[in-house]
Amino acid sequence: MIGDAGGIAHAADVPADVCIVGGGVAGISIALQLAAAGRKVCLLEGGRETFSWRSQELYGGEVWDPRYSLTGTRTRMLGGSSNCWGGWTRPATSNDFDPRPWLGMTGWPVGESDLAPHYARAAELLEVVEPRSDADLMGELPPDLRRLAEIGGEAFRTIFFGMSPPTALGKVHRELLANAPGLDVILEATVTRLVSSPTSDAIEAVEGMSPAGPFRVRAGMVVLAAGGIENPRLLLASGGIGNRHDLVGRYFMDHPRLRMRHLLLDEDPGFARLYDARHYGGGSMVTRRGRHGAAFSPTLAEQARAGVLQSYTGLVATYFGQSDSTMEDARQVWKALKGELHETIDARRLARVIAKAPGAAAYVLGRKLDLRGARMRYEIETVVEPLPDRENRVVLVDAKDRHGVPKIHLTWRRHDVERETHRHALDSVRKAVEARGYGRTTVDPSVWEPERWDSTVITTWHHMGTTRMATAPSQGVVDADCRVFGTSNLYVAGSSVFVTGGGVPPTFTVATLALRLAAHLEGRLSRPALAGAA
C-alpha cells in the first residue's frame, strides 16, 4: 500500500516488524526484500511521489562552501536520489574495501565476497546487467578497441561500468511497492525523533510529523535509510544516539569531479566508442540498459607507487570548439523549466545560455550528425576518490526547520592528495596518448594552484561516510551488520556507512549493502527473540 501519513496521524502507535526511514535506493531495496519474506514493514518517506519545493526546503541548512547546495544535491521524494542520478554502476572491489597504508586509510570490516551474493538482485532493482569482470568485457571488444583499451600499460587500466536507464526506483517499482503484502509506504511522513528506551538499549518508537499531524511507529527493528546527511542529523537530533565517541556526522565524503579541455586528437582511434560518456546512450539514456561505459583508472600498484587515491577518467566530446560548460548551463536551465532540477537557476547562468545560444545550437547539430571533426576534441573528466577526514562533518546548528528539528552545517574541504590524484590521472593519460601518437593534451599549469584547482571541483552528490562502519565503537558508528553500536535494534543503510569513498559510483554498493542488511534482519526476525547489543 502507498498512502499519505494522514491515516496514521494522531493514531495509536502503528506496529511493524521493521520501520524504515527513507524511501531511496537503500530503503526501497530493504522494504521489498522483507515484504517478499512475509514481514510487516512500514516505509516512511518524507516526500511525495512527485517533487515539492515545500518538502525539499526541509533539506536546507548551512555549508562551509557556498557552492555546495544542500537542496540541490538530493531529492526529497519517493525514490530518493535515484530520481537524479546518472545511472553509472560498478561493484566495489578489494581496491575499495582493503586498507591503503600509503595513505593511512583503514579498510572495511566487510569485503567483496560479502556483497557478491546480492549482485543479481541489485542489478534487477537498478535495471542493469549483472556485473561481469573487466577481463571478460575486455575480451569481447573488437580488436581495434581492445588495443586502445590496453594503452595504459602498468600505470592504468580500462574499467567498465554498467549503465542504468537511469532507474528512478520509486517510479519503476511503484507497482511492487503498492501491492506487496505487509508493506505500507507512508508518504509525507517526516521523522523528527527516535525514541530510545531509558531501561534498555532498544529504540522504542519512531516519531514524526505529517501535514495531518504527529505520528508514531513502534517496530521491532528500525532502519535509518535517509542519506548521508539526514542519517547523522536524525541520530544527533535524537539525543546523540550512537555518538558516544563523537563520530556521528564525521568523515563526510563526496567524490570531487573535474573537467578540463585537455585532449586534442590528430586521429580518432576509437575513443568515442570506448570512453566518450555521450556515446554510451546512443543519443538516448533510455536505451542504455545492457551497455557498458568505460574509463581509465590507475592500477593498485601505481596508486601505491605514486601515493595517490583511486580515480576514474573518461572523455566528454566537444563540438566546433564549444566549451562543454555552455551545454551544461543549457541542460540545467532546461531541467529547471521542466521542473526536474531541485535548485534555483541564477540570472548569470541564464544570461550565459542566452548569449551562447548559437554555439549551443552548433553543438547539438554536430552531436546529432556525428560529424567526424566533432569527435576530435574532448574534455577529460576525472572523478577522484575522497580522502576520509574526521573534520569533514555534519553538525547541528541552533536554527530549526518548521518541524522543530535542528538544521545542519556541512563542512567538506578537499585535500592536496586529491589534487595530486587528479594531476596524476591526467598525466598518465597524457603520456599514453602522446606515446601512441594519437594527439596531444593541453592544460594551463596554473590550474594546479590549490585555490584555483579547488574552485573547479564539481560535486557528484555522493554523500558518504557520516555513520561509518567499523569493528569497534571507538572507530565508527555501526558494526559490520550496520547495527548502531550500543543499540540492539537500530540499523543504518546507505552510503553513510561507507568507510572510504571508493573509486566507483556508490549506488550499486548502496543496493548490495541494503540487500545484505535485509537478509540479516530477516535472520533476526526468524529467531525467537532479539539478541542483545554489544
Coordinates of C-alpha atoms in Angstrom, one line a residue:
M1 CA 0.0 0.0 0.0
I2 CA 1.1 3.5 -0.8
G3 CA -0.6 6.2 1.2
D4 CA 0.0 9.5 3.0
A5 CA 0.6 10.0 6.7
G6 CA -3.0 11.2 7.3
G7 CA -4.0 7.6 8.1
I8 CA -1.6 7.2 10.9
A9 CA -1.5 10.8 12.3
H10 CA -2.9 11.1 15.8
A11 CA -3.5 7.3 15.9
A12 CA -2.2 4.9 18.5
D13 CA 1.3 3.5 17.9
V14 CA 1.5 1.9 14.4
P15 CA 3.0 -1.6 14.8
A16 CA 5.6 -3.1 12.4
D17 CA 8.3 -5.7 12.3
V18 CA 10.6 -3.2 10.7
C19 CA 10.3 0.5 10.3
I20 CA 12.4 2.0 7.5
V21 CA 13.1 5.8 7.5
G22 CA 13.7 6.9 3.9
G23 CA 12.4 5.7 0.6
G24 CA 15.5 5.9 -1.6
V25 CA 17.6 3.1 -3.1
A26 CA 18.5 1.6 0.3
G27 CA 15.1 1.9 1.9
I28 CA 13.2 0.5 -1.1
S29 CA 15.6 -2.4 -1.6
I30 CA 15.2 -3.5 2.1
A31 CA 11.5 -2.9 2.1
L32 CA 10.8 -5.1 -1.0
Q33 CA 13.1 -7.9 0.3
L34 CA 11.5 -8.1 3.7
A35 CA 8.0 -7.8 2.4
A36 CA 8.7 -10.6 0.0
A37 CA 9.7 -12.7 3.0
G38 CA 6.3 -12.0 4.6
R39 CA 7.3 -9.4 7.1
K40 CA 5.3 -6.4 8.2
V41 CA 7.2 -3.3 7.0
C42 CA 6.5 0.4 7.4
L43 CA 8.5 2.5 5.0
L44 CA 8.4 6.2 5.9
E45 CA 9.1 8.7 3.1
G46 CA 9.2 12.4 3.9
G47 CA 8.3 13.5 0.4
R48 CA 5.6 12.7 -2.1
E49 CA 5.7 10.6 -5.3
T50 CA 6.3 13.9 -7.1
F51 CA 8.7 16.7 -6.4
S52 CA 7.6 19.5 -4.0
W53 CA 9.6 22.6 -3.1
R54 CA 7.9 22.8 0.2
S55 CA 9.1 19.4 1.1
Q56 CA 12.6 20.0 -0.4
E57 CA 13.2 23.1 1.7
L58 CA 13.4 20.9 4.8
Y59 CA 16.9 19.9 3.4
G60 CA 18.1 23.5 3.9
G61 CA 21.0 24.3 6.2
E62 CA 24.4 25.9 6.3
V63 CA 27.5 24.9 4.3
W64 CA 31.2 25.7 4.6
D65 CA 31.5 26.1 0.8
P66 CA 28.6 28.2 -0.6
R67 CA 28.8 26.4 -3.9
Y68 CA 27.6 23.2 -2.3
S69 CA 23.8 23.1 -2.4
L70 CA 22.1 21.1 0.4
T71 CA 18.8 21.3 -1.5
G72 CA 20.2 20.7 -5.0
T73 CA 22.3 17.6 -4.4
R74 CA 19.5 15.2 -3.3
T75 CA 15.8 14.7 -3.9
R76 CA 13.1 14.5 -1.2
M77 CA 10.5 12.3 -2.8
L78 CA 9.8 8.6 -3.2
G79 CA 12.9 7.0 -4.8
G80 CA 15.2 9.5 -3.1
S81 CA 18.3 10.3 -5.1
S82 CA 17.6 7.7 -7.7
N83 CA 15.4 10.5 -9.1
C84 CA 18.5 12.5 -10.0
W85 CA 21.4 10.1 -10.6
G86 CA 23.3 9.4 -13.8
G87 CA 23.0 5.7 -13.9
W88 CA 26.6 4.6 -13.8
T89 CA 27.1 1.5 -11.7
R90 CA 30.1 -0.7 -10.8
P91 CA 30.5 -3.0 -7.8
A92 CA 33.1 -2.1 -5.2
T93 CA 36.1 -4.4 -5.3
S94 CA 39.0 -5.2 -2.9
N95 CA 40.6 -2.0 -4.1
D96 CA 37.8 -0.2 -2.4
F97 CA 37.5 -2.3 0.7
D98 CA 41.1 -3.0 1.6
P99 CA 43.4 -0.7 3.6
R100 CA 45.7 1.7 1.7
P101 CA 48.7 2.0 4.1
W102 CA 50.5 4.6 1.8
L103 CA 47.6 7.0 2.7
G104 CA 46.9 5.8 6.2
M105 CA 43.5 4.6 5.2
T106 CA 41.8 1.8 7.1
G107 CA 39.9 -1.0 5.4
W108 CA 36.2 -2.0 5.8
P109 CA 35.0 -4.8 8.1
V110 CA 33.3 -6.3 5.1
G111 CA 34.6 -7.2 1.6
E112 CA 33.7 -8.0 -1.9
S113 CA 32.7 -11.6 -1.1
D114 CA 30.1 -10.4 1.5
L115 CA 28.3 -8.3 -1.2
A116 CA 28.7 -10.6 -4.2
P117 CA 25.7 -12.9 -3.3
H118 CA 23.4 -9.8 -3.8
Y119 CA 24.7 -8.7 -7.2
A120 CA 21.9 -10.3 -9.2
R121 CA 19.1 -8.8 -7.2
A122 CA 20.8 -5.3 -7.1
A123 CA 21.2 -5.4 -10.8
E124 CA 17.5 -6.3 -11.2
L125 CA 16.4 -3.4 -9.0
L126 CA 18.7 -0.9 -10.8
E127 CA 17.9 -2.3 -14.2
V128 CA 21.5 -3.1 -15.2
V129 CA 23.1 -6.3 -16.4
E130 CA 24.6 -8.4 -13.7
P131 CA 28.3 -7.3 -13.2
R132 CA 31.0 -9.1 -15.1
S133 CA 34.7 -8.9 -14.8
D134 CA 36.7 -6.3 -16.7
A135 CA 38.7 -9.1 -18.3
D136 CA 35.6 -10.7 -19.7
L137 CA 34.3 -7.4 -21.1
M138 CA 37.7 -6.6 -22.5
G139 CA 37.8 -9.9 -24.3
E140 CA 34.6 -9.1 -26.1
L141 CA 35.8 -5.8 -27.5
P142 CA 36.7 -5.6 -31.2
P143 CA 40.5 -5.9 -31.8
D144 CA 40.9 -2.2 -32.5
L145 CA 39.2 -1.2 -29.3
R146 CA 41.0 -3.8 -27.3
R147 CA 44.3 -2.4 -28.4
L148 CA 43.1 1.1 -27.4
A149 CA 41.9 -0.2 -24.0
E150 CA 45.4 -1.5 -23.3
I151 CA 47.2 1.7 -23.8
G152 CA 47.8 2.3 -20.1
G153 CA 50.4 -0.5 -19.7
E154 CA 51.2 -0.9 -16.0
A155 CA 50.2 2.6 -15.0
F156 CA 46.4 2.4 -15.6
R157 CA 43.8 0.1 -16.8
T158 CA 40.4 0.3 -18.5
I159 CA 37.5 -0.4 -16.2
F160 CA 33.8 -0.9 -17.2
F161 CA 30.5 0.4 -15.8
G162 CA 27.0 -1.0 -16.2
M163 CA 24.6 1.7 -17.4
S164 CA 21.2 2.0 -15.8
P165 CA 18.5 3.9 -17.8
P166 CA 18.8 5.5 -15.1
T167 CA 16.2 3.9 -12.9
A168 CA 14.1 6.0 -10.6
L169 CA 13.1 3.3 -8.1
G170 CA 10.0 4.9 -6.8
K171 CA 8.5 5.1 -10.3
V172 CA 9.8 1.9 -11.8
H173 CA 9.0 -0.3 -8.8
R174 CA 5.8 1.6 -7.8
E175 CA 3.5 -1.4 -8.5
L176 CA 5.6 -3.7 -6.3
L177 CA 5.6 -1.1 -3.5
A178 CA 1.9 -0.6 -3.8
N179 CA 0.9 -4.3 -3.9
A180 CA 3.5 -6.1 -1.7
P181 CA 1.6 -7.8 1.1
G182 CA 2.6 -6.4 4.5
L183 CA 4.3 -3.3 3.1
D184 CA 3.0 0.1 4.0
V185 CA 4.7 3.0 2.2
I186 CA 3.7 6.2 4.0
L187 CA 4.4 9.5 2.2
E188 CA 4.8 13.0 3.6
A189 CA 5.9 11.3 6.9
T190 CA 8.8 13.4 8.2
V191 CA 10.6 11.6 11.0
T192 CA 11.7 14.0 13.7
R193 CA 12.9 11.8 16.5
L194 CA 13.9 8.3 17.5
V195 CA 12.6 7.5 21.0
S196 CA 15.2 5.4 22.9
S197 CA 14.3 3.4 26.0
P198 CA 15.7 4.6 29.4
T199 CA 15.8 1.0 30.6
S200 CA 17.2 -0.9 27.6
D201 CA 19.4 -0.4 24.5
A202 CA 16.4 -0.5 22.2
I203 CA 14.7 2.1 20.1
E204 CA 11.1 2.1 21.3
A205 CA 9.4 4.2 18.7
V206 CA 9.8 6.5 15.6
E207 CA 8.1 9.8 15.9
G208 CA 7.4 12.3 13.2
M209 CA 5.1 15.0 11.7
S210 CA 2.9 15.0 8.6
P211 CA 0.6 17.6 7.1
A212 CA -2.2 15.9 9.1
G213 CA -0.3 16.0 12.4
P214 CA 2.1 13.9 14.5
F215 CA 2.5 10.2 14.2
R216 CA 4.3 7.4 16.0
V217 CA 5.5 4.0 14.7
R218 CA 6.6 1.2 17.0
A219 CA 8.7 -1.6 15.4
G220 CA 10.9 -4.5 16.5
M221 CA 13.7 -3.1 14.4
V222 CA 14.4 0.4 12.9
V223 CA 16.5 1.2 9.8
L224 CA 17.7 4.7 9.0
A225 CA 18.0 5.0 5.2
A226 CA 17.6 8.7 4.8
G227 CA 21.0 9.5 3.2
G228 CA 24.5 10.6 4.3
I229 CA 23.3 14.0 5.7
E230 CA 19.9 13.1 7.2
N231 CA 21.0 9.9 8.9
P232 CA 23.5 11.7 11.2
R233 CA 21.2 14.6 11.6
L234 CA 18.4 12.4 13.0
L235 CA 20.8 10.5 15.3
L236 CA 22.2 13.7 16.7
A237 CA 18.7 15.3 17.0
S238 CA 17.5 12.3 18.9
G239 CA 19.9 12.9 21.8
G240 CA 23.1 11.8 20.1
I241 CA 22.3 8.1 19.6
G242 CA 25.5 6.2 18.7
N243 CA 27.7 9.2 19.4
R244 CA 29.5 8.1 22.5
H245 CA 32.8 8.5 20.7
D246 CA 31.9 11.7 18.8
L247 CA 31.8 10.0 15.4
V248 CA 28.3 10.6 14.2
G249 CA 28.4 13.1 11.3
R250 CA 32.2 12.9 10.9
Y251 CA 34.1 11.7 7.9
F252 CA 31.7 13.2 5.4
M253 CA 32.8 12.4 1.8
D254 CA 31.9 13.3 -1.7
H255 CA 33.7 12.4 -5.0
P256 CA 35.4 15.5 -6.4
R257 CA 34.7 15.6 -10.1
L258 CA 36.7 17.8 -12.5
R259 CA 36.5 18.6 -16.2
M260 CA 39.2 20.2 -18.4
R261 CA 39.6 20.7 -22.1
H262 CA 42.6 18.6 -22.4
L263 CA 42.7 16.2 -25.3
L264 CA 43.1 17.1 -29.0
L265 CA 43.3 14.2 -31.4
D266 CA 45.2 14.1 -34.6
E267 CA 43.4 10.9 -35.5
D268 CA 40.4 9.1 -34.0
P269 CA 41.5 5.5 -32.9
G270 CA 38.0 4.9 -31.4
F271 CA 38.0 7.0 -28.2
A272 CA 34.3 7.9 -28.8
R273 CA 33.2 4.3 -28.9
L274 CA 35.0 3.4 -25.7
Y275 CA 35.5 6.4 -23.4
D276 CA 33.1 9.2 -24.5
A277 CA 30.4 9.5 -21.9
R278 CA 27.9 10.6 -24.5
H279 CA 28.4 7.6 -26.8
Y280 CA 27.0 5.0 -24.4
G281 CA 23.5 6.2 -24.6
G282 CA 23.3 6.1 -28.4
G283 CA 21.6 9.5 -28.1
S284 CA 19.1 8.4 -25.5
M285 CA 19.6 7.4 -21.9
V286 CA 16.6 5.2 -22.1
T287 CA 18.4 2.8 -24.4
R288 CA 21.4 2.3 -22.1
R289 CA 20.4 -0.9 -20.4
G290 CA 22.8 -3.6 -21.4
R291 CA 25.5 -1.2 -22.4
H292 CA 28.8 -0.7 -20.7
G293 CA 30.7 2.6 -20.3
A294 CA 34.5 2.7 -19.9
A295 CA 37.1 4.8 -18.1
F296 CA 40.8 4.9 -17.3
S297 CA 41.7 4.0 -13.7
P298 CA 45.2 3.7 -12.1
T299 CA 46.2 0.2 -11.1
L300 CA 46.6 -0.5 -7.4
A301 CA 50.4 -0.9 -7.8
E302 CA 50.6 2.5 -9.5
Q303 CA 48.5 4.1 -6.7
A304 CA 50.9 2.8 -4.1
R305 CA 53.9 3.8 -6.1
A306 CA 52.6 7.4 -6.6
G307 CA 51.0 7.7 -3.2
V308 CA 47.6 8.6 -4.7
L309 CA 43.9 7.8 -4.3
Q310 CA 41.7 5.9 -6.7
S311 CA 40.2 7.7 -9.7
Y312 CA 38.4 7.1 -12.9
T313 CA 38.8 9.2 -16.0
G314 CA 36.6 9.4 -19.1
L315 CA 36.1 11.8 -22.0
V316 CA 33.4 14.3 -22.9
A317 CA 33.2 15.2 -26.6
T318 CA 33.1 18.9 -27.5
Y319 CA 31.8 20.2 -30.8
F320 CA 33.2 23.0 -33.0
G321 CA 35.4 24.1 -30.1
Q322 CA 32.4 24.8 -28.0
S323 CA 33.0 24.7 -24.3
D324 CA 31.1 21.9 -22.6
S325 CA 30.2 24.4 -19.8
T326 CA 27.9 26.1 -22.2
M327 CA 25.9 22.9 -22.7
E328 CA 26.0 22.2 -19.0
D329 CA 24.4 25.6 -18.4
A330 CA 21.8 24.9 -21.1
R331 CA 20.9 21.5 -19.7
Q332 CA 20.5 22.9 -16.2
V333 CA 18.1 25.6 -17.4
W334 CA 16.1 23.2 -19.5
K335 CA 15.8 20.9 -16.5
A336 CA 14.6 23.8 -14.3
L337 CA 12.0 24.7 -16.9
K338 CA 10.7 21.1 -16.8
G339 CA 10.7 21.0 -13.0
E340 CA 13.4 18.4 -12.9
L341 CA 16.1 20.5 -11.2
H342 CA 16.0 20.9 -7.4
E343 CA 18.0 24.1 -7.1
T344 CA 17.5 27.6 -8.3
I345 CA 18.9 28.9 -11.6
D346 CA 20.7 32.2 -11.1
A347 CA 20.5 35.1 -13.5
R348 CA 24.1 34.8 -14.5
R349 CA 23.7 31.2 -15.7
L350 CA 20.5 32.2 -17.7
A351 CA 22.4 35.1 -19.3
R352 CA 25.2 32.8 -20.4
V353 CA 22.8 30.4 -22.0
I354 CA 21.1 33.3 -24.0
A355 CA 24.5 34.8 -25.0
K356 CA 25.9 31.5 -26.3
A357 CA 22.7 30.1 -27.9
P358 CA 24.3 30.0 -31.4
G359 CA 27.2 27.9 -30.1
A360 CA 24.9 25.6 -28.3
A361 CA 22.9 25.1 -31.5
A362 CA 26.1 24.2 -33.3
Y363 CA 27.0 21.8 -30.5
V364 CA 23.7 19.9 -30.8
L365 CA 23.9 19.8 -34.6
G366 CA 27.4 18.3 -34.5
R367 CA 26.3 15.7 -32.0
K368 CA 23.2 14.7 -34.0
L369 CA 25.0 14.4 -37.3
D370 CA 28.0 12.7 -35.6
L371 CA 30.4 14.8 -37.6
R372 CA 34.0 13.4 -37.6
G373 CA 35.6 16.7 -36.7
A374 CA 33.4 17.0 -33.7
R375 CA 34.9 13.7 -32.3
M376 CA 38.4 15.0 -32.3
R377 CA 38.2 17.3 -29.2
Y378 CA 37.5 16.1 -25.7
E379 CA 37.4 17.5 -22.3
I380 CA 38.8 15.0 -19.8
E381 CA 36.5 14.3 -16.8
T382 CA 38.1 12.7 -13.7
V383 CA 36.2 11.5 -10.6
V384 CA 38.6 11.4 -7.6
E385 CA 38.2 9.2 -4.5
P386 CA 37.8 11.5 -1.5
L387 CA 40.2 11.3 1.5
P388 CA 38.4 10.4 4.7
D389 CA 38.8 13.3 7.1
R390 CA 37.4 13.4 10.6
E391 CA 36.9 17.2 10.3
N392 CA 34.7 17.0 7.3
R393 CA 31.4 16.6 9.0
V394 CA 27.7 17.2 9.6
V395 CA 26.9 19.1 12.8
L396 CA 23.6 20.5 14.2
V397 CA 23.1 24.3 14.5
D398 CA 20.7 26.3 16.6
A399 CA 18.3 27.1 13.7
K400 CA 15.4 24.6 13.3
D401 CA 13.1 23.6 10.4
R402 CA 9.3 24.0 10.6
H403 CA 9.0 20.7 12.4
G404 CA 11.4 21.7 15.1
V405 CA 14.4 19.5 14.0
P406 CA 17.7 21.3 14.2
K407 CA 19.3 22.2 10.8
I408 CA 22.8 21.2 9.9
H409 CA 26.1 22.7 9.0
L410 CA 28.2 20.8 6.4
T411 CA 32.0 21.0 6.1
W412 CA 33.6 19.4 3.1
R413 CA 37.2 20.5 2.4
R414 CA 39.3 19.0 -0.3
H415 CA 42.9 17.9 0.2
D416 CA 46.3 18.1 -1.5
V417 CA 46.3 14.4 -2.2
E418 CA 43.0 14.6 -4.1
R419 CA 44.5 17.4 -6.3
E420 CA 47.7 15.3 -6.8
T421 CA 45.5 12.2 -7.7
H422 CA 43.8 14.3 -10.3
R423 CA 47.1 15.6 -11.7
H424 CA 48.5 12.0 -11.8
A425 CA 45.4 10.8 -13.7
L426 CA 45.7 13.4 -16.4
D427 CA 49.5 12.9 -16.6
S428 CA 49.0 9.2 -17.1
V429 CA 46.5 9.7 -19.9
R430 CA 48.7 12.3 -21.5
K431 CA 51.8 10.0 -21.6
A432 CA 49.8 7.1 -23.0
V433 CA 48.1 9.2 -25.7
E434 CA 51.2 11.0 -26.8
A435 CA 53.3 7.9 -26.8
R436 CA 50.9 6.3 -29.3
G437 CA 50.9 9.4 -31.5
Y438 CA 47.1 9.9 -31.2
G439 CA 47.3 13.6 -30.4
R440 CA 48.2 16.0 -27.6
T441 CA 46.9 17.3 -24.3
T442 CA 46.8 20.8 -23.2
V443 CA 46.2 22.3 -19.8
D444 CA 47.0 25.7 -18.1
P445 CA 49.7 24.9 -15.5
S446 CA 48.2 27.5 -13.1
V447 CA 45.2 25.2 -12.7
W448 CA 47.2 23.2 -10.2
E449 CA 47.4 26.1 -7.8
P450 CA 45.4 24.9 -4.7
E451 CA 42.7 27.6 -4.7
R452 CA 42.2 27.6 -8.4
W453 CA 42.0 23.8 -8.6
D454 CA 39.6 23.7 -5.7
S455 CA 37.3 26.2 -7.5
T456 CA 36.9 23.8 -10.4
V457 CA 35.6 20.9 -8.3
I458 CA 32.1 19.8 -9.2
T459 CA 30.1 17.8 -6.7
T460 CA 28.9 14.3 -7.6
W461 CA 26.1 14.4 -5.0
H462 CA 27.6 11.3 -3.3
H463 CA 27.0 11.8 0.4
M464 CA 29.1 9.2 2.2
G465 CA 30.8 8.3 5.5
T466 CA 28.9 10.1 8.3
T467 CA 27.9 6.9 10.1
R468 CA 30.9 4.8 9.1
M469 CA 31.2 1.1 9.6
A470 CA 33.9 -0.3 12.0
T471 CA 34.8 -3.3 14.1
A472 CA 34.7 -1.3 17.4
P473 CA 32.7 1.7 18.7
S474 CA 35.8 3.8 19.1
Q475 CA 36.3 3.6 15.3
G476 CA 32.9 4.0 13.9
V477 CA 29.1 4.3 14.4
V478 CA 27.8 0.9 13.0
D479 CA 29.2 -2.6 13.1
A480 CA 29.7 -4.9 10.1
D481 CA 25.9 -5.7 10.1
C482 CA 25.2 -2.0 10.0
R483 CA 23.8 -2.0 13.6
V484 CA 24.4 1.2 15.6
F485 CA 26.9 0.4 18.4
G486 CA 25.2 0.5 21.8
T487 CA 21.7 -0.4 20.4
S488 CA 20.0 -3.7 19.9
N489 CA 17.5 -2.8 17.2
L490 CA 18.7 0.3 15.3
Y491 CA 20.5 0.0 11.9
V492 CA 21.7 2.4 9.3
A493 CA 21.6 1.7 5.5
G494 CA 23.1 3.6 2.6
S495 CA 26.3 5.3 1.8
S496 CA 26.7 7.0 5.2
V497 CA 28.2 3.7 6.4
F498 CA 31.0 3.8 3.9
V499 CA 34.4 3.7 5.4
T500 CA 36.1 5.1 2.3
G501 CA 34.6 6.8 -0.7
G502 CA 36.0 4.2 -3.1
G503 CA 36.9 4.6 -6.8
V504 CA 33.5 3.7 -8.2
P505 CA 30.0 5.3 -8.0
P506 CA 28.2 4.3 -4.8
T507 CA 24.8 3.3 -6.0
F508 CA 25.4 -0.4 -6.7
T509 CA 27.3 -0.7 -3.4
V510 CA 24.4 1.0 -1.6
A511 CA 21.9 -1.5 -3.1
T512 CA 24.1 -4.6 -2.3
L513 CA 24.7 -3.4 1.3
A514 CA 21.0 -2.8 1.7
L515 CA 20.1 -6.3 0.4
R516 CA 22.7 -7.8 2.7
L517 CA 21.2 -5.9 5.6
A518 CA 17.7 -7.2 4.6
A519 CA 19.0 -10.7 4.8
H520 CA 20.4 -10.1 8.3
L521 CA 17.2 -8.5 9.5
E522 CA 15.2 -11.5 8.2
G523 CA 17.5 -13.8 10.0
R524 CA 17.0 -11.9 13.3
L525 CA 13.2 -11.8 12.8
S526 CA 13.2 -15.6 12.3
R527 CA 14.7 -16.2 15.8
P528 CA 12.5 -16.5 18.9
A529 CA 14.0 -13.3 20.4
L530 CA 16.3 -10.5 19.5
A531 CA 19.9 -10.8 20.7
G532 CA 21.3 -8.1 23.0
A533 CA 23.7 -5.4 21.8
A534 CA 27.4 -5.5 22.1

